[in-house]
Coordinates of C-alpha atoms in Angstrom, one line a residue:
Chain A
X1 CA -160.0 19.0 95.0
X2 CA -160.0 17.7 98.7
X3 CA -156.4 19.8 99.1
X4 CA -157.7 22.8 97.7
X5 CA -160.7 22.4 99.8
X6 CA -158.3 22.4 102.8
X7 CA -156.2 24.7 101.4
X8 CA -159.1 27.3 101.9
X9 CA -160.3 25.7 105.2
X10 CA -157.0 26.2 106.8
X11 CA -156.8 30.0 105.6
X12 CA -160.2 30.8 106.2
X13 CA -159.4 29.5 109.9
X14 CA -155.9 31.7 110.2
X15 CA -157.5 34.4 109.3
X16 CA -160.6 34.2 111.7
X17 CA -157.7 33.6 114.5
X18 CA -155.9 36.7 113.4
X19 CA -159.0 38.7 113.7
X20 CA -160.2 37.0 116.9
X21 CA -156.5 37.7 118.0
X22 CA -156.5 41.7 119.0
X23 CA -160.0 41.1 120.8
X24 CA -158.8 38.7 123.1
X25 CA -155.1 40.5 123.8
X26 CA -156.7 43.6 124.5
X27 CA -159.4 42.5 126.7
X28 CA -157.0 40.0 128.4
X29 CA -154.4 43.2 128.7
X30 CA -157.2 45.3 130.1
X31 CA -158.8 41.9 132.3
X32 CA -155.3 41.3 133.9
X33 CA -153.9 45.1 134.8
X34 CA -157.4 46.4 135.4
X35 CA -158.0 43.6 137.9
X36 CA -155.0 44.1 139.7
X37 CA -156.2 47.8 140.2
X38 CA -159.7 46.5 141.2
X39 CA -158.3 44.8 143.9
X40 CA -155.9 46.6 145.4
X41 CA -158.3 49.4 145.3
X42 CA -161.1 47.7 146.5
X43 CA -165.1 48.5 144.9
X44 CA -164.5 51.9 146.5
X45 CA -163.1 52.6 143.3
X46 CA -166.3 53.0 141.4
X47 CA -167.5 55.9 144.3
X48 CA -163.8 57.7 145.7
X49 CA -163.0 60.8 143.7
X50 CA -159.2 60.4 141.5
X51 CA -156.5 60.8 143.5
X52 CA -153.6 63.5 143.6
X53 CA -150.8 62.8 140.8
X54 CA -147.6 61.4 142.1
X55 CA -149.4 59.6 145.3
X56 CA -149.3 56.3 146.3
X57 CA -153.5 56.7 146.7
X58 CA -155.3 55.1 143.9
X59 CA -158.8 57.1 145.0
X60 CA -161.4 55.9 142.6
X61 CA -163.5 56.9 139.9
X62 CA -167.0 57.8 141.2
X63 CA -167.2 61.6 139.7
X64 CA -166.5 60.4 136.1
X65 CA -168.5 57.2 136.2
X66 CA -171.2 59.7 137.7
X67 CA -170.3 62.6 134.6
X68 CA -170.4 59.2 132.4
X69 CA -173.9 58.0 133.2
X70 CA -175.3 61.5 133.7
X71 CA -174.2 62.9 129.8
X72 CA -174.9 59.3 128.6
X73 CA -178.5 59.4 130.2
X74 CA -179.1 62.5 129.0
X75 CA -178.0 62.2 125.5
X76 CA -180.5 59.3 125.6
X77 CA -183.5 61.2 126.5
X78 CA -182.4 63.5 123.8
X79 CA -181.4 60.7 121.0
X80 CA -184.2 58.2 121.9
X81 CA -187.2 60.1 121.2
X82 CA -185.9 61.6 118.4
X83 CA -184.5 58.4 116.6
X84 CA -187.8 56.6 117.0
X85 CA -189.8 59.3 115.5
X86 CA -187.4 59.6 112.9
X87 CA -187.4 55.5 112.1
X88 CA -191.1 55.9 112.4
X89 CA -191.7 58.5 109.6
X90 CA -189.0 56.6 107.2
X91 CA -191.2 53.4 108.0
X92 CA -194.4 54.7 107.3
X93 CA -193.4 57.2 104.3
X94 CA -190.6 55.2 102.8
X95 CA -191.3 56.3 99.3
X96 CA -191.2 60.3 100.6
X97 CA -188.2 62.6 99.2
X98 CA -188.0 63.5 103.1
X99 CA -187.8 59.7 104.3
X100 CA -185.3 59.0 101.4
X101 CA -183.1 62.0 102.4
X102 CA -183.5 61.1 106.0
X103 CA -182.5 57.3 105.4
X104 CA -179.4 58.7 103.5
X105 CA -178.6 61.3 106.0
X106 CA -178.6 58.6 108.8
X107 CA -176.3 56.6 106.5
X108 CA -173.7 59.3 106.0
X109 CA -174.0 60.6 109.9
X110 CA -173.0 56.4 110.9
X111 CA -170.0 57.0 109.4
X112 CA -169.2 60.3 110.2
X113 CA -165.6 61.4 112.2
X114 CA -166.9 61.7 115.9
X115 CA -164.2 64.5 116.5
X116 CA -165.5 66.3 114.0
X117 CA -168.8 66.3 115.2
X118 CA -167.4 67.1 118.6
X119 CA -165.6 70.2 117.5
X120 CA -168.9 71.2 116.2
X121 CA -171.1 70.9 118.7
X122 CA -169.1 72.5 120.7
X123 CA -168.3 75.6 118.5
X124 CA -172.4 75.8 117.9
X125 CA -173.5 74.8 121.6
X126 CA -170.5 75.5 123.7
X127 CA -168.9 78.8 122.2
X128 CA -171.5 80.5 120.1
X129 CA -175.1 79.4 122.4
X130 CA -173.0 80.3 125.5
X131 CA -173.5 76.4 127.1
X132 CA -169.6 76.0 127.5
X133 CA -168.0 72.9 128.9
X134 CA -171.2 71.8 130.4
X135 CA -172.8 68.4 130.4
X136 CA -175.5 69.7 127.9
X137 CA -173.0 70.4 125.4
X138 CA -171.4 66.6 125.9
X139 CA -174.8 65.0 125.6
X140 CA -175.7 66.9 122.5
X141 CA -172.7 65.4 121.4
X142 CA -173.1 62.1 121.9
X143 CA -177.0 62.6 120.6
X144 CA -176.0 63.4 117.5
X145 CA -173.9 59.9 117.4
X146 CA -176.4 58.1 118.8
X147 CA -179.0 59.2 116.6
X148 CA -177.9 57.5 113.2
X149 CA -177.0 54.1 115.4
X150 CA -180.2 54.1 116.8
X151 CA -182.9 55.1 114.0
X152 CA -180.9 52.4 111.1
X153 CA -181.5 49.9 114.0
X154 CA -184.8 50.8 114.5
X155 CA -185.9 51.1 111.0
X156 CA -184.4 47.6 110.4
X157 CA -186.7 46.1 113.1
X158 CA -189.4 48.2 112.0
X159 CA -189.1 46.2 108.7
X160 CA -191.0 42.7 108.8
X161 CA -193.7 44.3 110.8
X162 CA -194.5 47.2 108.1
X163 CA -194.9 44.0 105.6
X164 CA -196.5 41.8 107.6
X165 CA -199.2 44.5 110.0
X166 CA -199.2 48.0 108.0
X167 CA -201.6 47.2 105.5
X168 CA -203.6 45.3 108.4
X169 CA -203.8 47.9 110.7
X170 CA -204.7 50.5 108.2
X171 CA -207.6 48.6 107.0
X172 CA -208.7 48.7 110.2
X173 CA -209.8 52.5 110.0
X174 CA -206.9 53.1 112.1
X175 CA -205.2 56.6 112.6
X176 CA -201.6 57.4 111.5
X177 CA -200.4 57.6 115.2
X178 CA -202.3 54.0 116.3
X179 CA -200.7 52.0 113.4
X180 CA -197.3 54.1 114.1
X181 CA -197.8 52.7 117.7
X182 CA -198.7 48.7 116.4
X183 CA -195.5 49.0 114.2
X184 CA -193.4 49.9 116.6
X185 CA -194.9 47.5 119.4
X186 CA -194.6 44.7 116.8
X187 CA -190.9 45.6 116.5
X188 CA -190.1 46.7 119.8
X189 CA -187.5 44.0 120.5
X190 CA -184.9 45.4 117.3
X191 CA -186.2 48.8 118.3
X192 CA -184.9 47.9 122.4
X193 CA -181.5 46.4 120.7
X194 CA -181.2 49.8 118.6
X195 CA -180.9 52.0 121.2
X196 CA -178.5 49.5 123.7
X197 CA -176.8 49.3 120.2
X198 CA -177.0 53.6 120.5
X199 CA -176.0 53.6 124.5
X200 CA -173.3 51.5 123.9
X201 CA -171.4 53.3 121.2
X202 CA -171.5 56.9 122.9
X203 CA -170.6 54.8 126.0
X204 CA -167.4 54.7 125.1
X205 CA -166.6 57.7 122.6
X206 CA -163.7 59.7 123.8
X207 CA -163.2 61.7 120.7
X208 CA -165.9 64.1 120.8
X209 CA -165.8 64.7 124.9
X210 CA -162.5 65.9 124.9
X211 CA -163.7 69.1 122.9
X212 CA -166.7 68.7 125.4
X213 CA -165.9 68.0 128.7
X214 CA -163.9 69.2 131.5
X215 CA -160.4 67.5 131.8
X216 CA -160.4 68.6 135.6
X217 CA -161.7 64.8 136.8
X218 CA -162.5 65.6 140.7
X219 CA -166.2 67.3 139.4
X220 CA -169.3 66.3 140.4
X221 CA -172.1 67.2 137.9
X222 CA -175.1 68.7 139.9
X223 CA -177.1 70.3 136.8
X224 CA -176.6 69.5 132.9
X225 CA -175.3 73.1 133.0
X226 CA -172.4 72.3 135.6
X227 CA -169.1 71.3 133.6
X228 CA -168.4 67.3 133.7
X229 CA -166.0 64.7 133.4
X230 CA -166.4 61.3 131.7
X231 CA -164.4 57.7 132.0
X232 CA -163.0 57.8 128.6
X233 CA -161.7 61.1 128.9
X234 CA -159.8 59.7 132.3
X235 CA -158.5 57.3 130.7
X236 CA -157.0 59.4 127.8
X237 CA -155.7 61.8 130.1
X238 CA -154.4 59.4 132.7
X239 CA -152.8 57.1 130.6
X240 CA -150.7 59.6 129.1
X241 CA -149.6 61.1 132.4
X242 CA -146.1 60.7 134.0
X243 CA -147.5 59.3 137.4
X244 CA -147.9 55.7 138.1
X245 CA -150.7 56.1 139.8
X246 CA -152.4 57.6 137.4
X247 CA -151.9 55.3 134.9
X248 CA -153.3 52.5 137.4
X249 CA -156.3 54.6 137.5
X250 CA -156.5 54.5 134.2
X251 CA -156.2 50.7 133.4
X252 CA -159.0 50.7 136.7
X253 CA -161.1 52.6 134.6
X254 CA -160.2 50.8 131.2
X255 CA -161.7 47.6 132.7
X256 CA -164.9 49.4 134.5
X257 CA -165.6 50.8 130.9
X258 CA -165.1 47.5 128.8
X259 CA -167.3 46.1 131.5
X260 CA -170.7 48.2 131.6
X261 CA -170.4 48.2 127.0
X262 CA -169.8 44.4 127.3
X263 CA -173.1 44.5 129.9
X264 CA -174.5 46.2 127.2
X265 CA -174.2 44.0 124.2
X266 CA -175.2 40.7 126.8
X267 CA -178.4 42.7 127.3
X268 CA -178.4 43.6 123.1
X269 CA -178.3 40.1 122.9
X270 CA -180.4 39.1 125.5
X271 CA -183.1 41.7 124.0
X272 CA -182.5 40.1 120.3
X273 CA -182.9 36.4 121.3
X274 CA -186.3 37.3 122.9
X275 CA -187.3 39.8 120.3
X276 CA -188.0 39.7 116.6
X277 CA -191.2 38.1 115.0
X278 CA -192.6 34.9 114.7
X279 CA -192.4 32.9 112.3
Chain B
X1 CA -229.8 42.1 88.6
X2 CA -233.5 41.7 88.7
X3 CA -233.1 41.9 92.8
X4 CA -235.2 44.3 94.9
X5 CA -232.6 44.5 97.5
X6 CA -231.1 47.6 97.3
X7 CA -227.7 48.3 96.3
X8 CA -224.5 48.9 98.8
X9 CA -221.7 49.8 96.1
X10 CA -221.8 51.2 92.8
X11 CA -218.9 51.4 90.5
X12 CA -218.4 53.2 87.2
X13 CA -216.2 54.5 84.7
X14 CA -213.6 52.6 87.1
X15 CA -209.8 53.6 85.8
X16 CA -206.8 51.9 87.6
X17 CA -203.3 52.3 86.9
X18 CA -200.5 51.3 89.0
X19 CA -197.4 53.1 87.5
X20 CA -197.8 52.6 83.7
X21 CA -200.1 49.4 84.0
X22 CA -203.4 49.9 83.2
X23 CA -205.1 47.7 85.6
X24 CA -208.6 48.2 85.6
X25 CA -210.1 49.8 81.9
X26 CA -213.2 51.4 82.7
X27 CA -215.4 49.4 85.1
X28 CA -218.8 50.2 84.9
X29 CA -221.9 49.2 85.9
X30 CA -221.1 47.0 88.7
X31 CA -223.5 47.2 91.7
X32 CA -223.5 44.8 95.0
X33 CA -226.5 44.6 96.5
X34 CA -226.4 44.4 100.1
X35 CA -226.1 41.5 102.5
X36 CA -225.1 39.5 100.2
X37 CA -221.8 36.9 99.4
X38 CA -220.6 39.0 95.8
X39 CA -217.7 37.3 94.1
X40 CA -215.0 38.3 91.9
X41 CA -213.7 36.3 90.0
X42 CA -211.1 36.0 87.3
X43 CA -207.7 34.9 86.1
X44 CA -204.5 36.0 88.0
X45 CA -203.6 39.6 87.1
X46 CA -207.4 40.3 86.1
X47 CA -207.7 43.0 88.5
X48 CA -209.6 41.6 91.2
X49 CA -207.5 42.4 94.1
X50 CA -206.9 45.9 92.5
X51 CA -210.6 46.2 92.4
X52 CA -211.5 45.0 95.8
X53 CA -208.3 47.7 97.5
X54 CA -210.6 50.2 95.1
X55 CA -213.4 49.9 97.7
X56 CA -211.8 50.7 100.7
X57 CA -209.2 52.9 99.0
X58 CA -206.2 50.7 100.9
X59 CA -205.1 50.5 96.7
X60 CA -203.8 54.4 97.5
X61 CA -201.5 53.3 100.1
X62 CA -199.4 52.4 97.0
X63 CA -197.7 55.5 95.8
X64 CA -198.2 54.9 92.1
X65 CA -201.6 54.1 92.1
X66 CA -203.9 56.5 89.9
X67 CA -207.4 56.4 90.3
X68 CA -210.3 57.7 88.4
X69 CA -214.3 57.2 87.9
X70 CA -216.8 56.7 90.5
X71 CA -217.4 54.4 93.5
X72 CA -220.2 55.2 96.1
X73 CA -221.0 53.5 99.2
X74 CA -224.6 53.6 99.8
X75 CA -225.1 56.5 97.6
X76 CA -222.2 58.3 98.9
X77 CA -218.9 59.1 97.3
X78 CA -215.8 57.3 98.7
X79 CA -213.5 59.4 96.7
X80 CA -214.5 62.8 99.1
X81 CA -215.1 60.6 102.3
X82 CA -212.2 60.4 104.8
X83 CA -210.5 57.0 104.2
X84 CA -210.2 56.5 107.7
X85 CA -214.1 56.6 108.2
X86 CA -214.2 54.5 104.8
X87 CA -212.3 52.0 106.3
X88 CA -214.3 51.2 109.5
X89 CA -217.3 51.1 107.5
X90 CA -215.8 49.0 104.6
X91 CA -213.3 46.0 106.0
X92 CA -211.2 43.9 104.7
X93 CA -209.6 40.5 105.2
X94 CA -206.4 39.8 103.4
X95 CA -204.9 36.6 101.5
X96 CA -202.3 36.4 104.4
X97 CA -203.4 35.9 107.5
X98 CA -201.6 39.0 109.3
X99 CA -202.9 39.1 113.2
X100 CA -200.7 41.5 114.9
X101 CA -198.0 38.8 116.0
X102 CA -196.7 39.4 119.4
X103 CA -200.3 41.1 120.7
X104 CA -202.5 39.0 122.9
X105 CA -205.3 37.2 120.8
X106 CA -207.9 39.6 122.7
X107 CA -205.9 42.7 121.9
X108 CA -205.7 41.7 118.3
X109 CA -209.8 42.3 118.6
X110 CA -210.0 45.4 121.3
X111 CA -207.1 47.5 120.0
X112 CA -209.3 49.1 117.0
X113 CA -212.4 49.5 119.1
X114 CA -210.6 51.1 121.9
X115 CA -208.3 53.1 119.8
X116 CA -211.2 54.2 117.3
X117 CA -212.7 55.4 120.6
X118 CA -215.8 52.7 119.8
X119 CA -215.8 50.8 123.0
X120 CA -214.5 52.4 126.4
X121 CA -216.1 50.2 129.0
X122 CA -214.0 46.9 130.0
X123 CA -216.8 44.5 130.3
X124 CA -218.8 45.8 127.2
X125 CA -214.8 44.9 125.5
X126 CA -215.0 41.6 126.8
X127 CA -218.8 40.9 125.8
X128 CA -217.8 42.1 122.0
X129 CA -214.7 40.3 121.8
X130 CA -216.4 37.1 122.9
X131 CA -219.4 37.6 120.4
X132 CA -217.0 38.0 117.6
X133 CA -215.0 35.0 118.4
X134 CA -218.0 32.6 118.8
X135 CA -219.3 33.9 115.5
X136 CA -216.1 33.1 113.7
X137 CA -215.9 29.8 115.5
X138 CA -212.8 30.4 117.3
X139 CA -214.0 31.3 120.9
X140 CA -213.7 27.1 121.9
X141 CA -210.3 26.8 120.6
X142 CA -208.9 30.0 122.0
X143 CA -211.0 30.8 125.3
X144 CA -208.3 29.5 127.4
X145 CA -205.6 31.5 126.2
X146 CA -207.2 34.9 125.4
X147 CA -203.8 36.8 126.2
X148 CA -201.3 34.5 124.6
X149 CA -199.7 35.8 121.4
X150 CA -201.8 35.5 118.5
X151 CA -198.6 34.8 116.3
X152 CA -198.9 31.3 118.3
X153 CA -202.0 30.5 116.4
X154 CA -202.1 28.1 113.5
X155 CA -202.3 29.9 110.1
X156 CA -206.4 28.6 109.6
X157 CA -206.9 29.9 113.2
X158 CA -205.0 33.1 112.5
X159 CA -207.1 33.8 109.8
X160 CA -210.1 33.5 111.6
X161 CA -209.2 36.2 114.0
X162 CA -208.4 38.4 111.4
X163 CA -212.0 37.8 110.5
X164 CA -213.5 38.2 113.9
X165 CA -211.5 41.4 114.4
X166 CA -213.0 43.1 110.9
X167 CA -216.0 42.2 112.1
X168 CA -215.8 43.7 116.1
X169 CA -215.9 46.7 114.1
X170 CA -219.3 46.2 112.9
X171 CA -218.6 47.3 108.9
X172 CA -221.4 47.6 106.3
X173 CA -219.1 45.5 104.0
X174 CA -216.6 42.9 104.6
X175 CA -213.9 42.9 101.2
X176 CA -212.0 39.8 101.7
X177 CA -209.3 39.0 99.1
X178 CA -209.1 34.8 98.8
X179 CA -209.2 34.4 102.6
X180 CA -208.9 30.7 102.0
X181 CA -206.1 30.5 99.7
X182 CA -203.4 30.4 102.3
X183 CA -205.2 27.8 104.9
X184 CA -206.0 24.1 104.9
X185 CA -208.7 22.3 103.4
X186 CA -210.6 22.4 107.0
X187 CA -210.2 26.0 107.5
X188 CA -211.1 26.7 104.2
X189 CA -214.3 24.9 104.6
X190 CA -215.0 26.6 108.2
X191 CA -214.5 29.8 107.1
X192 CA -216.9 29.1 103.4
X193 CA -218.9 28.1 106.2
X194 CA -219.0 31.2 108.1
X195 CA -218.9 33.5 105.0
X196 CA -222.6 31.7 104.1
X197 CA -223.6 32.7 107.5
X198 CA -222.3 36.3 107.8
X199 CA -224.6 37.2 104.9
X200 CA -227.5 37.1 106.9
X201 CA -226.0 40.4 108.9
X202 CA -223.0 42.5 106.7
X203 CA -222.4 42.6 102.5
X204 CA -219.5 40.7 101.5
X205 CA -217.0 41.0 98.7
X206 CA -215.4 38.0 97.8
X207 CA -212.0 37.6 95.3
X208 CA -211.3 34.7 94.6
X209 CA -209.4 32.8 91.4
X210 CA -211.7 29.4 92.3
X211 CA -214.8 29.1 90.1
X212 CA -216.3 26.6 91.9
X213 CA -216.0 28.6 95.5
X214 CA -217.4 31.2 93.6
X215 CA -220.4 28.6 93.1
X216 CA -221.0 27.8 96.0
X217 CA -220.9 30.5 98.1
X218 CA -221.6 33.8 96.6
X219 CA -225.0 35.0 95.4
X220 CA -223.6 37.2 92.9
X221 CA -220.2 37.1 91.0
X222 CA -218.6 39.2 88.7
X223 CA -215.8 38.2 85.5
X224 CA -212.8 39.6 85.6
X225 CA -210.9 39.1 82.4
X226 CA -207.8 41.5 81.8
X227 CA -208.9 44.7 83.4
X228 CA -212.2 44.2 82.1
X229 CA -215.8 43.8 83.6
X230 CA -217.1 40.8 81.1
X231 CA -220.2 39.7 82.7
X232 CA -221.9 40.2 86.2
X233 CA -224.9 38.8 87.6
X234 CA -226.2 36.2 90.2
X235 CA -224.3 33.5 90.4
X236 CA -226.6 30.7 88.9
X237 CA -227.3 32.4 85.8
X238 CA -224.1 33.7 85.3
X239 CA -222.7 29.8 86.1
X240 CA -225.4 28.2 84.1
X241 CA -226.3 30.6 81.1
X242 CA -223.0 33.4 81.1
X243 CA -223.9 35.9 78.2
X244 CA -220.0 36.0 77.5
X245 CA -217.9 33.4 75.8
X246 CA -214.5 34.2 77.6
X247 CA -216.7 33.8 81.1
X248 CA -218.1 30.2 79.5
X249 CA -214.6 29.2 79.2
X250 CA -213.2 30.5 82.5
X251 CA -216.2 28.5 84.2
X252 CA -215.8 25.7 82.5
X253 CA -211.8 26.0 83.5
X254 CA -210.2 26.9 80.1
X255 CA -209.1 30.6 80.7

């Protein structure tokens, strides 16, 4: 028994190292060469504009960190509301065809191919509703991603306090929209992880930008109708380019990028070790 | 029954299912005078907590509930009032003590009155929510720390402000399904305590699966056996002369 008991120990173990494996030699491959850019570049990499191809200039990347945060921000003021109301309603209605259909929906979406739901957003939004390359369009597409992330996550942490307070605050004489508002105050700190969960995934999506962004990366945004560029799109671009400066950029960007979504999931966890209910 | 005081709730013809289950079978007759401690009592599954969920119609918050007969409060239908009005005039304390966890124990008590648009001014807030608390007995133990988290309470002291916060609302009737069945023996007694004294002031409906609370606290008490109203009536004679055999053998602790 005790060499069969180590027999499962030891594979248990290899495998966890295997998985743990890739993490580390990708952020350890992106650490080391993005580094090297950081430095020689200096922090006026996060604000120059990208430099000319075939230069020895390694510029920066301030317009697509600024195209980044501006579609992110945006989709988030689009996403957020929406997510919460739609969490909301599948709390409160749970037994409803629409809160069952939208529970599934939001299941199906998660899993959804982002590219696809690029090329559709941007056939609906940016061909046929005339928005084009714009940073409208991009946000729309990374709402719609966001969305599903977001209300599962919220709905989750809507749980506990829909057993514990709903029947409460109802007896309380309270209207729908004052026991919607105790719900989601009792839940608030898996509702704050949902949508840093939400910002952190369309943080870095790539696929559905490319079909929605601008691959012209010296652009700065000035209106969510002006075309815009994002990080991950640099970095797909870049990296496949001939010029060695460009690909510098690129593992320069690779590191800013891993570094604002691992920012994100300290403050997920940060958010999550303060939230939740008592016991 | 022979009681002058008039009469708060009436219930008749009372049908119950949840799903399939036939809960309550036609409950009729029943009728709780006002200001007064009215028990129900009865095995588990008799109905009681169905019956008690009846009054303040909480019971349709469950999607397979059915409901048919008569209730009134004070003469007046609760089946064609808004449930929303029903429940700030009828409230209700649960088994569970279930404050609102992470809000401030003086939030717990002002959210409804602000957000029922009952009380607006600050101070007349404050007065209210420290009138409730000494009446529940709680206002010593919790003066201090008025905005800490009431999920930071213990579960007797939880259940208390649970209590005080039915009662900031100023109800007609207070349902309260075994409020002592998930606290210790001293909170238990403290809040027996306070149920004798809230009499004086607001109707209260009392479940509860103890005989012997029932006997010492309630002025009336009703047997629930299966679904069924057996026997109702006030509690002495009920205790000491029931006109049903099945109640004689629940009070004497062999149902």
């Amino acid at each position: 028994m005790k060499g069969q008991e180590a027999l499962i120990l030891s594979l248990t173990l290899a495998a966890t190292a295997l998985v743990f494996a890739p993490f580390f030699w990708i952020l350890g491959a992106v650490a080391y060469n993005g580094a090297l850019v950081l430095a020689k570049a200096g922090l006026g990499f996060l604000l120059k504009r990208p430099p000319l191809p075939g230069t020895n200039s390694l510029g920066g990347i301030g317009t697509v960190i600024e195209g980044s945060l501006l579609i992110v921000g945006m989709a988030m003021a689009i996403a957020t509301p929406l997510s919460l109301l739609t969490a909301l309603h599948i709390t409160l209605h749970e037994d409803s065809p629409i809160a069952k259909l939208g529970r599934a929906l939001m299941d199906i979406m998660v899993e959804f191919p982002t590219i696809v739901i690029g090329i559709s957003v941007f056939l609906i939004f940016g061909l046929a509703l005339g928005l084009g390359l714009s940073a409208l369009t991009a946000s729309i597409a990374l709402a719609v991603i966001m969305i599903p992330y977001t209300t599962i996550q919220a709905v989750e942490a809507m749980k506990i306090p829909k057993e514990v307070v709903y029947e409460a605050a109802v007896a309380l004489g309270l209207r729908e929209g004052h026991v919607a508002k105790i719900i989601l105050t009792e839940g608030r700190g898996g509702v704050i992880t949902g949508v840093l969960i939400g910002m952190a995934k369309i943080f870095g999506e790539t696929a559905p930008l490319l079909f929605t962004t601008a691959t012209s990366f010296d652009i700065l945004a000035n209106s969510p109708l002006s075309p815009v560029s994002a990080v991950p799109v640099l970095i797909f671009v870049y990296a496949f380019s001939p010029y060695t400066n460009w690909q510098e950029v690129a593992w320069g960007a690779s590191l800013v990028l891993s570094l604002i979504v691992l920012g994100i999931y300290i403050a997920v966890r940060l958010s999550l070790s303060k939230g939740g209910l008592r016991e | 029954m022979s009681d002058s005081k008039p009469i708060v709730i009436r219930v008749e013809r009372l049908n119950v299912w949840l799903g399939r289950v036939h809960v309550l079978k036609d409950v009729s007759g029943l009728a709780i005078p006002r200001n007064s401690v009215f028990a129900i009592m009865g095995p588990s599954g008799s109905g009681k907590t169905t019956l008690l969920k009846t009054f303040n119609r909480i019971i349709e918050l469950n999607r397979d509930a059915r409901v048919e007969g008569k209730v009134t409060l004070d003469g007046e239908d609760i089946f064609s009032m808004d449930p929303v009005v029903l429940r700030r005039r009828v409230g209700m304390v649960f088994q569970q003590p279930n404050p609102f966890p992470h809000m401030s124990i003086y939030d717990n008590i002002a959210y409804a009155l602000r957000a029922n648009g009952i009380v607006k001014d600050k101070a007349r807030l404050r007065e209210i929510v420290r009138s409730v608390l000494e009446q529940v007995h709680l206002w010593d133990e919790v003066n201090s720390r008025l905005n800490s988290p009431a999920g930071k309470l213990s579960g007797g002291q939880q259940q208390r402000l649970v209590i005080a916060r039915a009662l900031a609302l100023k109800p007609e009737v207070l349902l309260m399904d075994e409020p002592t069945s998930m606290v210790d023996v001293v909170n238990a007694r403290k809040i027996e305590q306070l149920i004798t004294e809230l009499r004086r002031s607001i109707t209260i409906v009392l479940v509860t699966h103890n005989p012997q609370q029932a006997m010492r606290i309630s002025d009336y008490v009703a047997f629930l056996y299966d679904g069924r109203l057996i026997e109702w009536g006030p509690t002495k004679i009920v205790f000491s002369t029931p006109s049903n055999k099945l109640t004689e053998m629940y009070v004497m602790g062999r149902v």
